[in-house]
Amino acid sequence: ATYEAHGDLTFRQYTASLYWAITTMTTVGYGDIVPGTELERWFTICCFLVGSIIYSSIFANVSILLQNFDSSGRRYSNKMDSLNELLRFHKVPDHIAD
């Protein structure tokens, strides 16, 4: 019986430690409403993790959109540079090249 009580206490300590770490890492804060039971703590941990995944997915998609937007501008700039170089190579007059 002592081993089971010790194992249960260890499990509770690990649950509390994991709850504290996840709460700190997700910067949710500790608030006025806190989970009281082990089941509530595990549910809260899962909610924090799911929320973090959704939050990071949104930022990743926005980052990809910005990167693609920038690459389109870069391609346009490269094409214009190539065109200007071609015009200079063939000595096209400025008033025509503009």
Coordinates of N, CA and C in Angstrom, one line a residue:
A1 N 0.8 -1.2 0.0 CA 0.0 0.0 0.0 C 0.9 1.3 0.0
T2 N 2.0 1.2 0.6 CA 2.9 2.3 0.7 C 3.4 2.7 -0.7
Y3 N 3.8 1.6 -1.5 CA 4.3 1.8 -2.8 C 3.3 2.5 -3.7
E4 N 2.0 2.1 -3.6 CA 0.9 2.7 -4.4 C 0.7 4.1 -4.0
A5 N 0.7 4.4 -2.8 CA 0.6 5.8 -2.3 C 1.7 6.7 -2.8
H6 N 2.9 6.1 -2.7 CA 4.1 6.8 -3.2 C 4.0 7.1 -4.7
G7 N 3.6 6.0 -5.5 CA 3.5 6.1 -6.9 C 2.4 7.1 -7.3
D8 N 1.3 7.1 -6.6 CA 0.2 8.1 -6.8 C 0.7 9.5 -6.5
L9 N 1.5 9.7 -5.5 CA 2.0 11.0 -5.1 C 3.0 11.5 -6.2
T10 N 3.8 10.6 -6.7 CA 4.8 10.9 -7.8 C 4.0 11.3 -9.0
F11 N 3.0 10.6 -9.4 CA 2.2 10.9 -10.6 C 1.6 12.3 -10.4
R12 N 1.0 12.6 -9.3 CA 0.4 13.9 -9.0 C 1.5 15.0 -9.1
Q13 N 2.7 14.7 -8.6 CA 3.7 15.7 -8.7 C 4.2 16.0 -10.1
Y14 N 4.3 14.9 -10.9 CA 4.6 15.0 -12.3 C 3.5 15.8 -13.1
T15 N 2.3 15.5 -12.8 CA 1.1 16.2 -13.4 C 1.2 17.6 -13.1
A16 N 1.4 18.0 -11.8 CA 1.5 19.4 -11.4 C 2.6 20.1 -12.1
S17 N 3.8 19.4 -12.2 CA 5.0 20.0 -12.8 C 4.7 20.2 -14.3
L18 N 4.1 19.2 -15.0 CA 3.8 19.4 -16.4 C 2.8 20.5 -16.6
Y19 N 1.8 20.6 -15.8 CA 0.8 21.7 -15.8 C 1.5 23.0 -15.7
W20 N 2.4 23.1 -14.7 CA 3.1 24.4 -14.5 C 4.0 24.7 -15.7
A21 N 4.7 23.7 -16.2 CA 5.6 24.0 -17.4 C 4.8 24.4 -18.6
I22 N 3.7 23.7 -18.9 CA 2.9 24.0 -20.1 C 2.2 25.4 -19.9
T23 N 1.7 25.7 -18.7 CA 1.1 27.0 -18.5 C 2.1 28.1 -18.6
T24 N 3.3 27.9 -18.2 CA 4.4 28.9 -18.3 C 4.8 29.1 -19.8
M25 N 5.0 28.0 -20.5 CA 5.5 28.0 -21.9 C 4.5 28.7 -22.8
T26 N 3.2 28.4 -22.6 CA 2.2 28.9 -23.4 C 1.8 30.4 -23.0
T27 N 2.4 30.9 -22.0 CA 2.1 32.2 -21.4 C 0.6 32.5 -21.2
V28 N -0.1 31.5 -20.9 CA -1.5 31.6 -20.6 C -1.7 32.3 -19.2
G29 N -0.9 32.0 -18.3 CA -1.0 32.6 -17.0 C -1.7 31.7 -16.0
Y30 N -1.8 32.0 -14.8 CA -2.3 31.1 -13.8 C -3.7 31.5 -13.3
G31 N -4.1 32.7 -13.6 CA -5.5 33.1 -13.4 C -6.2 32.8 -12.1
D32 N -7.5 33.2 -12.1 CA -8.3 32.9 -10.9 C -8.9 31.5 -10.9
I33 N -9.2 31.0 -12.1 CA -9.8 29.7 -12.3 C -8.7 28.7 -12.6
V34 N -8.5 27.7 -11.7 CA -7.5 26.8 -11.9 C -8.1 25.4 -11.8
P35 N -7.5 24.4 -12.5 CA -8.0 23.0 -12.4 C -7.7 22.5 -11.0
G36 N -8.7 21.7 -10.5 CA -8.6 21.2 -9.1 C -8.2 19.8 -9.1
T37 N -8.7 19.0 -10.0 CA -8.4 17.5 -10.0 C -7.4 17.2 -11.0
E38 N -6.9 15.9 -11.0 CA -5.9 15.4 -12.0 C -6.6 15.5 -13.4
L39 N -7.8 15.0 -13.5 CA -8.5 15.0 -14.8 C -8.6 16.4 -15.4
E40 N -8.9 17.4 -14.5 CA -9.0 18.8 -15.0 C -7.6 19.3 -15.4
R41 N -6.6 18.9 -14.7 CA -5.2 19.3 -15.1 C -4.9 18.8 -16.5
W42 N -5.1 17.5 -16.7 CA -4.8 16.8 -17.9 C -5.6 17.4 -19.1
F43 N -6.9 17.7 -18.8 CA -7.7 18.3 -19.8 C -7.2 19.7 -20.2
T44 N -6.8 20.5 -19.2 CA -6.2 21.8 -19.4 C -4.9 21.7 -20.2
I45 N -4.0 20.8 -19.8 CA -2.8 20.6 -20.6 C -3.1 20.3 -22.0
C46 N -4.0 19.4 -22.3 CA -4.4 19.1 -23.7 C -4.9 20.3 -24.4
C47 N -5.7 21.1 -23.7 CA -6.3 22.3 -24.4 C -5.1 23.3 -24.7
F48 N -4.2 23.5 -23.7 CA -3.0 24.3 -24.0 C -2.2 23.9 -25.2
L49 N -2.0 22.6 -25.3 CA -1.2 22.1 -26.4 C -1.9 22.2 -27.7
V50 N -3.2 21.9 -27.8 CA -4.0 22.1 -29.0 C -4.0 23.6 -29.4
G51 N -4.2 24.5 -28.4 CA -4.2 25.9 -28.7 C -2.9 26.4 -29.2
S52 N -1.8 25.8 -28.7 CA -0.4 26.2 -29.1 C -0.2 25.7 -30.6
I53 N -0.7 24.5 -30.9 CA -0.5 24.0 -32.3 C -1.3 24.9 -33.2
I54 N -2.5 25.3 -32.9 CA -3.4 26.1 -33.8 C -2.7 27.5 -33.9
Y55 N -2.2 28.0 -32.8 CA -1.6 29.3 -32.9 C -0.3 29.3 -33.7
S56 N 0.5 28.3 -33.6 CA 1.7 28.2 -34.4 C 1.4 27.9 -35.8
S57 N 0.4 27.2 -36.1 CA 0.0 27.0 -37.5 C -0.5 28.3 -38.2
I58 N -1.2 29.1 -37.5 CA -1.6 30.4 -38.1 C -0.4 31.2 -38.4
F59 N 0.6 31.3 -37.5 CA 1.8 32.1 -37.7 C 2.6 31.5 -38.8
A60 N 2.7 30.2 -38.9 CA 3.4 29.6 -40.0 C 2.8 29.9 -41.4
N61 N 1.5 29.8 -41.4 CA 0.8 30.1 -42.7 C 1.0 31.6 -43.1
V62 N 0.9 32.5 -42.1 CA 1.1 33.9 -42.4 C 2.6 34.1 -42.9
S63 N 3.5 33.5 -42.3 CA 4.9 33.6 -42.7 C 5.1 33.1 -44.1
I64 N 4.5 32.0 -44.4 CA 4.6 31.4 -45.8 C 4.0 32.4 -46.8
L65 N 2.8 33.0 -46.5 CA 2.2 33.9 -47.4 C 3.1 35.1 -47.6
L66 N 3.7 35.7 -46.6 CA 4.6 36.8 -46.7 C 5.8 36.4 -47.5
Q67 N 6.3 35.2 -47.3 CA 7.5 34.8 -48.1 C 7.2 34.6 -49.6
N68 N 6.0 34.1 -49.9 CA 5.6 33.9 -51.3 C 5.3 35.3 -51.9
F69 N 4.8 36.2 -51.2 CA 4.6 37.6 -51.7 C 5.9 38.2 -52.0
D70 N 6.9 38.0 -51.2 CA 8.2 38.6 -51.4 C 8.9 38.0 -52.6
S71 N 8.7 36.7 -52.8 CA 9.4 36.0 -53.9 C 8.8 36.4 -55.2
S72 N 7.5 36.8 -55.3 CA 6.9 37.3 -56.5 C 7.5 38.6 -56.9
G73 N 7.7 39.5 -55.9 CA 8.4 40.7 -56.1 C 9.8 40.6 -56.6
R74 N 10.5 39.6 -56.0 CA 11.9 39.3 -56.3 C 12.0 38.8 -57.8
R75 N 11.1 37.9 -58.2 CA 11.1 37.4 -59.5 C 10.8 38.6 -60.5
Y76 N 9.9 39.5 -60.2 CA 9.6 40.6 -61.1 C 10.9 41.5 -61.2
S77 N 11.5 41.7 -60.1 CA 12.7 42.6 -60.1 C 13.8 41.9 -60.9
N78 N 14.0 40.6 -60.8 CA 15.0 39.9 -61.5 C 14.7 40.0 -63.0
K79 N 13.5 39.8 -63.4 CA 13.1 39.9 -64.8 C 13.4 41.3 -65.4
M80 N 13.0 42.3 -64.6 CA 13.3 43.7 -65.0 C 14.8 44.0 -65.1
D81 N 15.6 43.5 -64.2 CA 17.0 43.6 -64.3 C 17.6 43.0 -65.6
S82 N 17.1 41.8 -65.9 CA 17.5 41.1 -67.1 C 17.1 41.8 -68.4
L83 N 15.9 42.4 -68.3 CA 15.4 43.2 -69.5 C 16.2 44.4 -69.7
N84 N 16.5 45.1 -68.6 CA 17.4 46.3 -68.7 C 18.8 46.0 -69.2
E85 N 19.3 44.9 -68.7 CA 20.6 44.4 -69.2 C 20.6 44.1 -70.7
L86 N 19.5 43.5 -71.1 CA 19.4 43.2 -72.6 C 19.3 44.5 -73.4
L87 N 18.5 45.5 -72.9 CA 18.4 46.7 -73.6 C 19.8 47.5 -73.6
R88 N 20.5 47.4 -72.6 CA 21.9 48.1 -72.6 C 22.8 47.3 -73.5
F89 N 22.7 46.0 -73.6 CA 23.6 45.2 -74.4 C 23.3 45.5 -75.9
H90 N 22.1 45.7 -76.2 CA 21.7 46.0 -77.6 C 21.8 47.5 -77.9
K91 N 22.2 48.3 -76.9 CA 22.3 49.8 -77.0 C 21.0 50.4 -77.5
V92 N 19.9 50.0 -76.9 CA 18.7 50.7 -77.2 C 18.7 52.1 -76.6
P93 N 18.3 53.1 -77.3 CA 18.3 54.4 -76.8 C 17.3 54.5 -75.5
D94 N 17.7 55.4 -74.6 CA 17.0 55.6 -73.4 C 15.6 55.9 -73.6
H95 N 15.3 56.8 -74.5 CA 13.9 57.3 -74.7 C 13.0 56.2 -75.2
I96 N 13.5 55.1 -75.8 CA 12.8 54.0 -76.2 C 12.7 52.9 -75.1
A97 N 13.8 52.8 -74.4 CA 13.9 51.8 -73.3 C 13.0 52.1 -72.1
D98 N 12.8 53.4 -71.9 CA 11.9 53.8 -70.8 C 10.5 53.6 -71.1

